[in-house]
Tab-separated table of C-alpha atoms in Angstrom:
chain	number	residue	atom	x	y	z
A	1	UNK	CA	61.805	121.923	115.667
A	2	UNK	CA	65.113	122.218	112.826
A	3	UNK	CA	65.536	119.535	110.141
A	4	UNK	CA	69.047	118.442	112.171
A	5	UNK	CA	67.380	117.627	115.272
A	6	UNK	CA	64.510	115.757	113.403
A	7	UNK	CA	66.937	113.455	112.030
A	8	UNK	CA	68.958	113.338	115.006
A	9	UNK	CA	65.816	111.935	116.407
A	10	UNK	CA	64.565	109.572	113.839
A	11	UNK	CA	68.374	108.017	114.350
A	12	UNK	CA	68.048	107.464	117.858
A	13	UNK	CA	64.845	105.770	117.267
A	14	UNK	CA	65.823	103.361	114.411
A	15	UNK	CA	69.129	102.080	117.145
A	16	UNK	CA	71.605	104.326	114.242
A	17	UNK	CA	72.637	106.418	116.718
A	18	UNK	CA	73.219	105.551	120.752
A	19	UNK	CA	70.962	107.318	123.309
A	20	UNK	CA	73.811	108.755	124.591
A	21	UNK	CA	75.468	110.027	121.508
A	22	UNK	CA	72.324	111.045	119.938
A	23	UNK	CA	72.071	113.659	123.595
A	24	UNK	CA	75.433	115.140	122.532
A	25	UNK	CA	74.604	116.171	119.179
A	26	UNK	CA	71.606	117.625	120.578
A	27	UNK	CA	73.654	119.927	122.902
A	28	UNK	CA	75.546	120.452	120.266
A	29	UNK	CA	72.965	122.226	118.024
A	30	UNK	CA	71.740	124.024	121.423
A	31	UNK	CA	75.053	124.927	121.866
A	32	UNK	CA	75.613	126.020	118.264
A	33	UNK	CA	72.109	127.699	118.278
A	34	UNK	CA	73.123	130.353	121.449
A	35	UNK	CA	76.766	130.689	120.124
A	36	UNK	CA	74.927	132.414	116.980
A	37	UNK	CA	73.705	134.912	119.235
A	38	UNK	CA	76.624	135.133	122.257
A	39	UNK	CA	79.865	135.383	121.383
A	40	UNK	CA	82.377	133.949	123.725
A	41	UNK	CA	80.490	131.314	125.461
A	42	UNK	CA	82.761	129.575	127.453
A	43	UNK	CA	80.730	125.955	126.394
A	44	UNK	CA	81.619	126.651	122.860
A	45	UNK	CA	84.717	124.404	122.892
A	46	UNK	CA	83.255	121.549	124.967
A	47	UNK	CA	80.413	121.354	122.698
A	48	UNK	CA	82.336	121.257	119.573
A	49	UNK	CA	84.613	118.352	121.219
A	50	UNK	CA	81.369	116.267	121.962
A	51	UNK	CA	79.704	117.114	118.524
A	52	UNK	CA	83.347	115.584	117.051
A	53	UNK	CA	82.976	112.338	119.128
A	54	UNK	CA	79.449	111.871	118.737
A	55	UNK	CA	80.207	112.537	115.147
A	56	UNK	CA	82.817	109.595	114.889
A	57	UNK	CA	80.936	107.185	116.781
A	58	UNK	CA	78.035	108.131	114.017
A	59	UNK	CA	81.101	107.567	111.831
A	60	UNK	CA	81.699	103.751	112.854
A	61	UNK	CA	78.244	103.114	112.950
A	62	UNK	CA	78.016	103.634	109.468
A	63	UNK	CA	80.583	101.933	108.115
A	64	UNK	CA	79.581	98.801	110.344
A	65	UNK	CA	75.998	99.144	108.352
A	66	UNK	CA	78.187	99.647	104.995
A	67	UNK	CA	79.611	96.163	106.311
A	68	UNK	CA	76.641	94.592	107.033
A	69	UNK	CA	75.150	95.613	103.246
A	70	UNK	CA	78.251	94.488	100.998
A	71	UNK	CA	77.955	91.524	103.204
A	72	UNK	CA	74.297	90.971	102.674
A	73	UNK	CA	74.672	91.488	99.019
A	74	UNK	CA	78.140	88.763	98.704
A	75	UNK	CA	75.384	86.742	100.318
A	76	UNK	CA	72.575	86.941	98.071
A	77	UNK	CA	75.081	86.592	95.241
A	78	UNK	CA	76.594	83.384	96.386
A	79	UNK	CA	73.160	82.079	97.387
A	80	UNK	CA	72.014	82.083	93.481
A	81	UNK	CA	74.737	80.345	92.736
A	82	UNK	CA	74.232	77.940	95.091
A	83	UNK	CA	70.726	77.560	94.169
A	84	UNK	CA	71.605	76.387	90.183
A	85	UNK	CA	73.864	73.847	91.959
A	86	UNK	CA	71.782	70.801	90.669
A	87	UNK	CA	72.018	71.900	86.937
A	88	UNK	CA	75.561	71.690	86.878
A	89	UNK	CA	76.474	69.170	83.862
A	90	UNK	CA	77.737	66.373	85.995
A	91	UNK	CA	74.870	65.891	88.134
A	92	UNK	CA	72.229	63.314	88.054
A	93	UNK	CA	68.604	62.894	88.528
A	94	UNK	CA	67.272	61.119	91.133
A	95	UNK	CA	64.135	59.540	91.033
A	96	UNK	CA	61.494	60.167	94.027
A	97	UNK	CA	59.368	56.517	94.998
A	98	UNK	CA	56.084	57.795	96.447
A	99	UNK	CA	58.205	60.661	97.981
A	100	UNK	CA	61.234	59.135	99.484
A	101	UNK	CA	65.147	58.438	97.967
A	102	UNK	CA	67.737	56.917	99.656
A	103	UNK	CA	70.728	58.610	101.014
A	104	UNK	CA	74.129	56.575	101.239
A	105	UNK	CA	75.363	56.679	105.486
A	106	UNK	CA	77.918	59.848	105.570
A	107	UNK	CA	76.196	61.645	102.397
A	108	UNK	CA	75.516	65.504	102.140
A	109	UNK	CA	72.011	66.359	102.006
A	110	UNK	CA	71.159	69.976	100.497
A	111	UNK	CA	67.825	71.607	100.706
A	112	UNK	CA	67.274	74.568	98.577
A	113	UNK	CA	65.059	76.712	96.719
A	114	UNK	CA	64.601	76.267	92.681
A	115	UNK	CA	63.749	79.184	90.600
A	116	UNK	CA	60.941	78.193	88.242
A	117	UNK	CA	60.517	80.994	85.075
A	118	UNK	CA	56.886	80.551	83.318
A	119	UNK	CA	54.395	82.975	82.093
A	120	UNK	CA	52.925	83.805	85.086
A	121	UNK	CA	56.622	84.923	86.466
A	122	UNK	CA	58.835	83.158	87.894
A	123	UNK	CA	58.958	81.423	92.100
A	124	UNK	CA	60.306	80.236	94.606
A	125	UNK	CA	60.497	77.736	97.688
A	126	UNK	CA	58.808	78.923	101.180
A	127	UNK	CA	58.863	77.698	104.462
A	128	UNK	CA	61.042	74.200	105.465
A	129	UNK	CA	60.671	71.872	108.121
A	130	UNK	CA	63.608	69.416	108.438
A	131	UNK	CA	63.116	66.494	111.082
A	132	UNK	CA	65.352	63.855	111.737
A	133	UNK	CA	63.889	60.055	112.061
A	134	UNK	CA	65.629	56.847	111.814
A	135	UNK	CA	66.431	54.500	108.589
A	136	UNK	CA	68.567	55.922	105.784
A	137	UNK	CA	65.131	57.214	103.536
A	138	UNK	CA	64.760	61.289	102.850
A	139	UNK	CA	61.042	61.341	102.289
A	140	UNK	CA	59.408	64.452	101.399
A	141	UNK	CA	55.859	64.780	103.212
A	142	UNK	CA	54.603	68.041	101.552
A	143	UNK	CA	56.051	70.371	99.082
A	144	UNK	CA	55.623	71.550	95.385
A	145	UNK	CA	57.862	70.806	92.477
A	146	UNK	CA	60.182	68.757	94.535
A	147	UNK	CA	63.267	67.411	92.128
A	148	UNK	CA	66.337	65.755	93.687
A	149	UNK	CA	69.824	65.222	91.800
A	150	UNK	CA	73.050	63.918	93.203
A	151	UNK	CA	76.862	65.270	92.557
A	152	UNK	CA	79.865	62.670	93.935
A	153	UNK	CA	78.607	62.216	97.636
A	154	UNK	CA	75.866	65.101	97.633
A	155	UNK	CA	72.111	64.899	97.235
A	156	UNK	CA	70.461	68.497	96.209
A	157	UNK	CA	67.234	68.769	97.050
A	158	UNK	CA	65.120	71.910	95.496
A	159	UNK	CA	61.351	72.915	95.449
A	160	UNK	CA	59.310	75.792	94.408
A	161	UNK	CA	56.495	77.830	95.233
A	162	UNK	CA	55.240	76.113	98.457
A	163	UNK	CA	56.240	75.074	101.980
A	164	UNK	CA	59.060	72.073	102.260
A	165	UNK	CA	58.022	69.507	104.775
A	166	UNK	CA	61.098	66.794	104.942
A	167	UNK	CA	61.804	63.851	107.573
A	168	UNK	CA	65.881	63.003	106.758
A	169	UNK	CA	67.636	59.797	107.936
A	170	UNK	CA	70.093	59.659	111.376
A	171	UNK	CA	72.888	58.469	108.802
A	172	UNK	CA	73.303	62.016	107.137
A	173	UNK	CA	76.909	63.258	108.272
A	174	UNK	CA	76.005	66.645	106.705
A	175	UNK	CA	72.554	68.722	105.692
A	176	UNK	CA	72.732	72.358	104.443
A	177	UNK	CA	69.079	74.111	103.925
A	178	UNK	CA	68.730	77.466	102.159
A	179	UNK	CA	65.437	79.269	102.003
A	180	UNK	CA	63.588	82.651	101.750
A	181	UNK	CA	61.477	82.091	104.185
A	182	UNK	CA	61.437	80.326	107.495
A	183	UNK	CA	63.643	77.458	108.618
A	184	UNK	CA	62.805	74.737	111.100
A	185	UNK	CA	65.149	71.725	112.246
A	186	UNK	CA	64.400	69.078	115.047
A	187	UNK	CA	65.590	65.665	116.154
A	188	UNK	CA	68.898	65.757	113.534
A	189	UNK	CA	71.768	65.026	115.531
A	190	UNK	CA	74.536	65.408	112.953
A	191	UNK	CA	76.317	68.452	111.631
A	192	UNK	CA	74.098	71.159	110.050
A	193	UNK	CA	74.078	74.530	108.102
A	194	UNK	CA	71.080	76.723	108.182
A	195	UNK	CA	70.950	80.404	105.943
A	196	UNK	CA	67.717	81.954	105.519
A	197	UNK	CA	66.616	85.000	103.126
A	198	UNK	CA	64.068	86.952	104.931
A	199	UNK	CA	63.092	84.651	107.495
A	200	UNK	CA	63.761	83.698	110.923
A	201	UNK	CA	65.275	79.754	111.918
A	202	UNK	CA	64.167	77.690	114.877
A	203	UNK	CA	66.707	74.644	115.426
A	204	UNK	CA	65.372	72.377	118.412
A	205	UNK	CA	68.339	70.077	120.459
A	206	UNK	CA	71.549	70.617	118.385
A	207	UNK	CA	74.356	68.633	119.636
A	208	UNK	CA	77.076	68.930	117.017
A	209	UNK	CA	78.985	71.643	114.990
A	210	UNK	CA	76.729	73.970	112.930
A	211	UNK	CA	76.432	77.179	111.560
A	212	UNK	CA	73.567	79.468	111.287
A	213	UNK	CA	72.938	82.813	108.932
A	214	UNK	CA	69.606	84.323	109.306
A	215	UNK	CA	69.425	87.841	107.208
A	216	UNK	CA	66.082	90.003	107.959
A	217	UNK	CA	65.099	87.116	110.416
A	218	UNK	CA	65.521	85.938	114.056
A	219	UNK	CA	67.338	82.431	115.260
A	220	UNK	CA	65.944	80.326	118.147
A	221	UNK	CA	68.257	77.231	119.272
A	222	UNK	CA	66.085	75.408	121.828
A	223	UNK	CA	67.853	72.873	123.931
A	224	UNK	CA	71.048	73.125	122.867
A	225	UNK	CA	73.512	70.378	123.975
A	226	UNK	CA	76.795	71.479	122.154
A	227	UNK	CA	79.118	69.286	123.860
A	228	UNK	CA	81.681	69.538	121.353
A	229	UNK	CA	83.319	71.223	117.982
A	230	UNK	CA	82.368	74.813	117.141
A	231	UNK	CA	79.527	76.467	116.010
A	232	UNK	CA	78.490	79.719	114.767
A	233	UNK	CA	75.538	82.118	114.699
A	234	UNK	CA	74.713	85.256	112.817
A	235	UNK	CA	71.702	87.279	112.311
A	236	UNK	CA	71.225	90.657	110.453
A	237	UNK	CA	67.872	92.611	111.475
A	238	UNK	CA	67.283	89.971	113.842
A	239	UNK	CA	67.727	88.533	117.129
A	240	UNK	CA	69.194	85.393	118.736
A	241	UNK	CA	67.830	83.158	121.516
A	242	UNK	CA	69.374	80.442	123.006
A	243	UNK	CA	68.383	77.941	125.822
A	244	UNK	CA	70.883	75.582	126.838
A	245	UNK	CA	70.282	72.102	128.497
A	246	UNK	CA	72.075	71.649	131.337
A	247	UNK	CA	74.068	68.724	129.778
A	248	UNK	CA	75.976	71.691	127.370
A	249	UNK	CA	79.273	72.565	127.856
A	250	UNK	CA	80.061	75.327	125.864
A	251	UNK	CA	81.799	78.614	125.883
A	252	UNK	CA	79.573	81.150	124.551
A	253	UNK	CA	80.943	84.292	123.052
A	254	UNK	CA	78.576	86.729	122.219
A	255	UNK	CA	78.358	90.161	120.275
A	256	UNK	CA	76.044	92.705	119.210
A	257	UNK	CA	75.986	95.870	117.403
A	258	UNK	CA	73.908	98.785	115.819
A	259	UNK	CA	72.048	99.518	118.773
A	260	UNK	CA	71.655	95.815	119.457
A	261	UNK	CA	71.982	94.143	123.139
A	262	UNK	CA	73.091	91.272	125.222
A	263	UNK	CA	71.351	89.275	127.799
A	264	UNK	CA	73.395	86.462	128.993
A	265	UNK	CA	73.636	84.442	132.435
A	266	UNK	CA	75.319	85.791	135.401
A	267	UNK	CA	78.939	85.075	135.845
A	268	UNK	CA	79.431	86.363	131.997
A	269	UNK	CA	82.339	89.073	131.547
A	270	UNK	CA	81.407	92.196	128.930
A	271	UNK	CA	83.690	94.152	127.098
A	272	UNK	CA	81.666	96.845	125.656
A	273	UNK	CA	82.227	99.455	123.751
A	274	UNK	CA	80.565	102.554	122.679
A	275	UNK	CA	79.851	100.329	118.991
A	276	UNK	CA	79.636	96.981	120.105
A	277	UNK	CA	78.486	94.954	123.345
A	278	UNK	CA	80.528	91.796	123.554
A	279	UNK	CA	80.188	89.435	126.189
A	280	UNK	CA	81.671	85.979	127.062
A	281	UNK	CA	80.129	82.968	129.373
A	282	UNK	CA	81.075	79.555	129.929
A	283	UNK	CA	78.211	76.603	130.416
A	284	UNK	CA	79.336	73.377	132.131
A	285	UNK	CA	82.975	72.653	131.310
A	286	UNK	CA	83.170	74.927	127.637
A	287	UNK	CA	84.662	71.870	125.756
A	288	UNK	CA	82.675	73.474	122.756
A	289	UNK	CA	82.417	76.949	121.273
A	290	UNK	CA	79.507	78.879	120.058
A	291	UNK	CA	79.838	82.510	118.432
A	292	UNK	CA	76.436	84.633	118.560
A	293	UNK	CA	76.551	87.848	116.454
A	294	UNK	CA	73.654	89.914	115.902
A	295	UNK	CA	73.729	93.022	113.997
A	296	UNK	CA	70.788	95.405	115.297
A	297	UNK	CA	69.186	92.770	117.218
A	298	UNK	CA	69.394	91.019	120.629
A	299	UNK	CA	71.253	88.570	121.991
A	300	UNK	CA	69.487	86.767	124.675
A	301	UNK	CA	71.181	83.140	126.481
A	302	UNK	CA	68.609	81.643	129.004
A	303	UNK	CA	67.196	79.132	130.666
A	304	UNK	CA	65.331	77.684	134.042
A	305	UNK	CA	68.506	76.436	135.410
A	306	UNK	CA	70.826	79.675	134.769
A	307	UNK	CA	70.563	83.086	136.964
A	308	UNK	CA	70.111	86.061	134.452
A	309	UNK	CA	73.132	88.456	135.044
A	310	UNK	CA	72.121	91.593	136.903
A	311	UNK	CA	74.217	93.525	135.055
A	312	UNK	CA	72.390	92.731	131.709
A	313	UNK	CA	71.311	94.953	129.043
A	314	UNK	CA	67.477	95.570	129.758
A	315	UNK	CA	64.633	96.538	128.104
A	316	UNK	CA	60.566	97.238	129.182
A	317	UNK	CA	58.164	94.490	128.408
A	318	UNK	CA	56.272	96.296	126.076
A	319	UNK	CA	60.297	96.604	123.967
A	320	UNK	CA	60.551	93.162	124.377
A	321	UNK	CA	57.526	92.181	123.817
A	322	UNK	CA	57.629	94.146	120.157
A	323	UNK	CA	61.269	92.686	119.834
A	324	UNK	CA	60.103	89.082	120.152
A	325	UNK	CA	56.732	89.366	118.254
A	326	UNK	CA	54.212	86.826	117.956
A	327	UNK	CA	54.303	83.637	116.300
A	328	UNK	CA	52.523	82.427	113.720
A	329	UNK	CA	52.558	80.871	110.316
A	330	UNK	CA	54.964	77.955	109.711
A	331	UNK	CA	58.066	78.042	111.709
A	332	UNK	CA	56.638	79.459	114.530
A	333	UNK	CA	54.502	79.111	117.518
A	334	UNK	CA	54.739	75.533	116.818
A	335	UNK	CA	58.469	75.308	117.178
A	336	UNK	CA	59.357	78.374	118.754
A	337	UNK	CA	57.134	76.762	122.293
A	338	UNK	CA	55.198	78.712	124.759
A	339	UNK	CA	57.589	81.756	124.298
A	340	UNK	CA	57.466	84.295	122.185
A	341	UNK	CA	59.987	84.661	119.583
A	342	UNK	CA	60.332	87.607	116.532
A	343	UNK	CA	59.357	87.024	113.628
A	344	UNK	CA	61.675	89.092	111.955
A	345	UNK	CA	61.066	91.528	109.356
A	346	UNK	CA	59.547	89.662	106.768
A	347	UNK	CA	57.642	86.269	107.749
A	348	UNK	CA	57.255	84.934	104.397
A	349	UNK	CA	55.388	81.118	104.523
A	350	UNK	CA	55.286	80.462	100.726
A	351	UNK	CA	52.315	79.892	99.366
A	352	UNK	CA	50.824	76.269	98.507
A	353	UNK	CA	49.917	75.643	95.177
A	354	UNK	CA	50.167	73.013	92.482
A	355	UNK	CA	53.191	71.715	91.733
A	356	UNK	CA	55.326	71.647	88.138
A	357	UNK	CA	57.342	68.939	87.195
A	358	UNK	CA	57.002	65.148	86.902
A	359	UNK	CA	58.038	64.321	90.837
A	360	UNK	CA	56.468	66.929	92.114
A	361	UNK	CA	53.106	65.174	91.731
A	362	UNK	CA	54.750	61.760	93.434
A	363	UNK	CA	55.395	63.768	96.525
A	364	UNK	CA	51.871	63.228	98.827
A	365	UNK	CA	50.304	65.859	101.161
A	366	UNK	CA	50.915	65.503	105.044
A	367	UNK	CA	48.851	67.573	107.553
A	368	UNK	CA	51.352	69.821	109.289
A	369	UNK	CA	49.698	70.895	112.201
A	370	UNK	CA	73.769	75.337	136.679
A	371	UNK	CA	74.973	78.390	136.840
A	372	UNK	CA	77.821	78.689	134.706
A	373	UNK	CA	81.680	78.153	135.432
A	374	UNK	CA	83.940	81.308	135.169
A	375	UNK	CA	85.094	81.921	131.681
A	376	UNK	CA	88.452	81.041	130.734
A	377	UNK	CA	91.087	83.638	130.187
A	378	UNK	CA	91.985	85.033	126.874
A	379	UNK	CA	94.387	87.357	125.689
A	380	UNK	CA	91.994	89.930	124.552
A	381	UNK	CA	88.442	90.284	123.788
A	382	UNK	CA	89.178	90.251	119.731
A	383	UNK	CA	91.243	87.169	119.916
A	384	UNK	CA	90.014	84.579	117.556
A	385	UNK	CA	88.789	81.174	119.805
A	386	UNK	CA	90.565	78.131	119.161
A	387	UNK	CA	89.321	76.095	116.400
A	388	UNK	CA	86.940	78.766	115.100
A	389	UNK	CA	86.650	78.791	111.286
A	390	UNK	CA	87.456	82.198	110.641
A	391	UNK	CA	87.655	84.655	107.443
A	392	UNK	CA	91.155	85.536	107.499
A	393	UNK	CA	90.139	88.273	104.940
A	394	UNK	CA	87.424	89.917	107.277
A	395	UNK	CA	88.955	92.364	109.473
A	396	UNK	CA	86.480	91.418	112.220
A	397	UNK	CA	87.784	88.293	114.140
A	398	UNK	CA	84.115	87.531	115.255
A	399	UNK	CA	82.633	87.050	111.904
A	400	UNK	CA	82.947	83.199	110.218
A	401	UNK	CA	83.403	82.594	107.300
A	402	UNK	CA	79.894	81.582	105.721
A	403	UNK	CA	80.321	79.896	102.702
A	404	UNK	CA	82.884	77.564	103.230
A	405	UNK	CA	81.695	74.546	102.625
A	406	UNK	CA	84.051	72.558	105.076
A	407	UNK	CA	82.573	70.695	107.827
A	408	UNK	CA	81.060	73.804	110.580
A	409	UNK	CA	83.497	72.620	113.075
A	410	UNK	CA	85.881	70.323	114.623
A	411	UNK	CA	87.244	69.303	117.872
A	412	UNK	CA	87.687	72.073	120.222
A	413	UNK	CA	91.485	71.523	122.028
């Protein structure tokens, strides 16, 4: 077998290439191969037109993985800067009673990661679980090296080395958690941002705006009741499941690309292309708005009380079954229920150790053990929605705009 169709093959297999264009640059070597030995076939041209398209579609496919690298890198960029937030000059320290500080109703909560540099090298923050409880007290339940400091109106919290475990008050208007590893959020009713590093997010009952980036990890959203505002989902390497409650109303748009897929309820209307599968559906009355992107990953919107669309991508169960993966660690089986979810490509848990610091030591241990309406017109399938917060910059309408730090989203009109 030649070098050419090797590769061609390896393509197909890693999702680079489309079945169907990864067939018509194999006829095209075939047809290559005989013209070296037959002169005048009359295939010749046909062959050379298909090699040309298949070659262009290769083309796009690339350049939307160049995107997806410069993006990933902006990311990882911005995230370190992000992450020295609470050693900015004006901030203060805030000090931890037997775990817990008080958060002022309407603050800004941020979780992130510190960077501790020693001897032994330096480290970082694992696994978080948020949950949401009443009373106006953060209290940290388990977690290593745990400092908090407050700028203005916002409290950054930041750990290192171990896994986060964190109950925050009702009276938050606004958390933000950052991690390398895998985030989990339940019971928080209020406007949230979620971007993980290398691990996938499970959020359980969101109701209000919120944004979610997961890169080299999978998102779950597990009884979501989006009833209002806009919200926004992105996962590179990964895929996203949603199951809606049947209180939602929300207008779902959903895209995939790089060999990705889309599984959505029945009444949704596609718009594929030979790139990208887009697809839109509406959930009760679509008063909010909720963007899925995945790039080389699924996108899968389900649930007992929605038909599956017969016209949806589909995949064996042994595929799906290696898609999804199987839970385990923190952030997982646990929160992800009696379905399997992926665990993305890395699954990284942190690992517990002793903390450094002065309130890392206060912090104690805790044992963590209707069928859908038809969708509303739209001029085109590229149109921005109403009261999405789009990159005017990014020449792809779908794709929010990440790091601005502005509320997730407002009132949809």
């Amino acid at each position: 077998m030649s070098k050419a169709r090797i590769e061609i093959l390896q393509m197909i297999a890693e999702g680079k290439v489309s079945p169907e264009d990864g067939a018509r640059l194999l006829d095209a070597l075939d047809d290559g191969d005989a013209g070296a030995t037959k002169t005048g076939n009359p295939r010749a041209g046909r062959a050379k037109e298909s090699a040309k398209d298949a070659a262009e579609n290769l083309g796009r496919a690339f350049e939307d993985a160049a995107r997806a690298v410069k993006s990933a890198a902006q990311e990882g960029v911005r995230a370190a800067q992000k992450v020295f937030d609470e050693h900015r000059p004006e901030t203060e320290l805030v000090r931890l009673e037997n775990g817990a500080f008080e958060v002022p109703e309407g603050g800004t909560l941020r979780i992130q990661p510190a960077f501790r540099v020693s001897i032994g090298g330096g480290s970082a923050g694992g696994a978080v679980t948020v949950r949401g409880i009443p009373g106006a007290q953060v209290r940290v339940l388990e977690g290593s090296a745990v400092e908090v400091h407050k700028n203005e109106g916002d409290y950054i919290l930041t750990w290192a080395k171990s896994a986060l475990v964190v109950e925050v008050p009702a009276t938050l208007a606004r958390l933000v958690v950052r991690s390398f590893g895998n985030v989990t959020l339940s019971e928080f009713g209020n406007q949230f941002r979620i971007e993980s590093f290398g691990g996938n997010v499970s959020a359980l009952g969101a109701s209000a705006p919120f944004k979610i980036r997961a890169l080299g990890g999978s998102v779950r959203i597990r009884d979501l009741a989006l009833r209002e505002g806009t919200a926004a989902v992105r996962a590179t390497g990964g895929d996203i499941d949603v199951i809606p409650t049947e209180e939602a109303s929300v207008e779902i748009h959903a895209a995939a690309t790089l060999g990705g897929r889309l599984q959505l309820p029945k009444g949704a209307v596609r718009s594929d292309s030979k790139t990208r599968r887009k697809g839109v559906v509406v959930l009760g009355e679509g008063k909010s708005e909720l963007e899925l992107d995945a790039l080389s990953g699924w996108v899968r919107v389900h649930a007992d009380h929605l038909e599956d669309d017969p016209d949806a991508d589909q995949a064996s169960n042994a595929s799906r079954a290696s898609s999804y993966g199987t839970a385990s660690g923190p952030g997982s089986e646990s929160e992800f229920g009696d379905e399997p979810t992926n665990t993305g490509r890395s699954n990284r848990t942190g690992s517990g150790s002793d903390g450094e610091g002065d309130s890392g030591s206060n912090v104690p241990k805790h044992d963590a053990t209707a069928r859908p309406a038809p969708p509303k017109a739209r001029t085109s399938p590229d149109e921005p929605s109403p009261g999405a917060d789009l990159d005017d910059d990014d020449p792809d309408p779908w794709t929010v705009d990440w790091y601005d730090d502005r509320d997730p989203g407002g009132s949809k009109p």
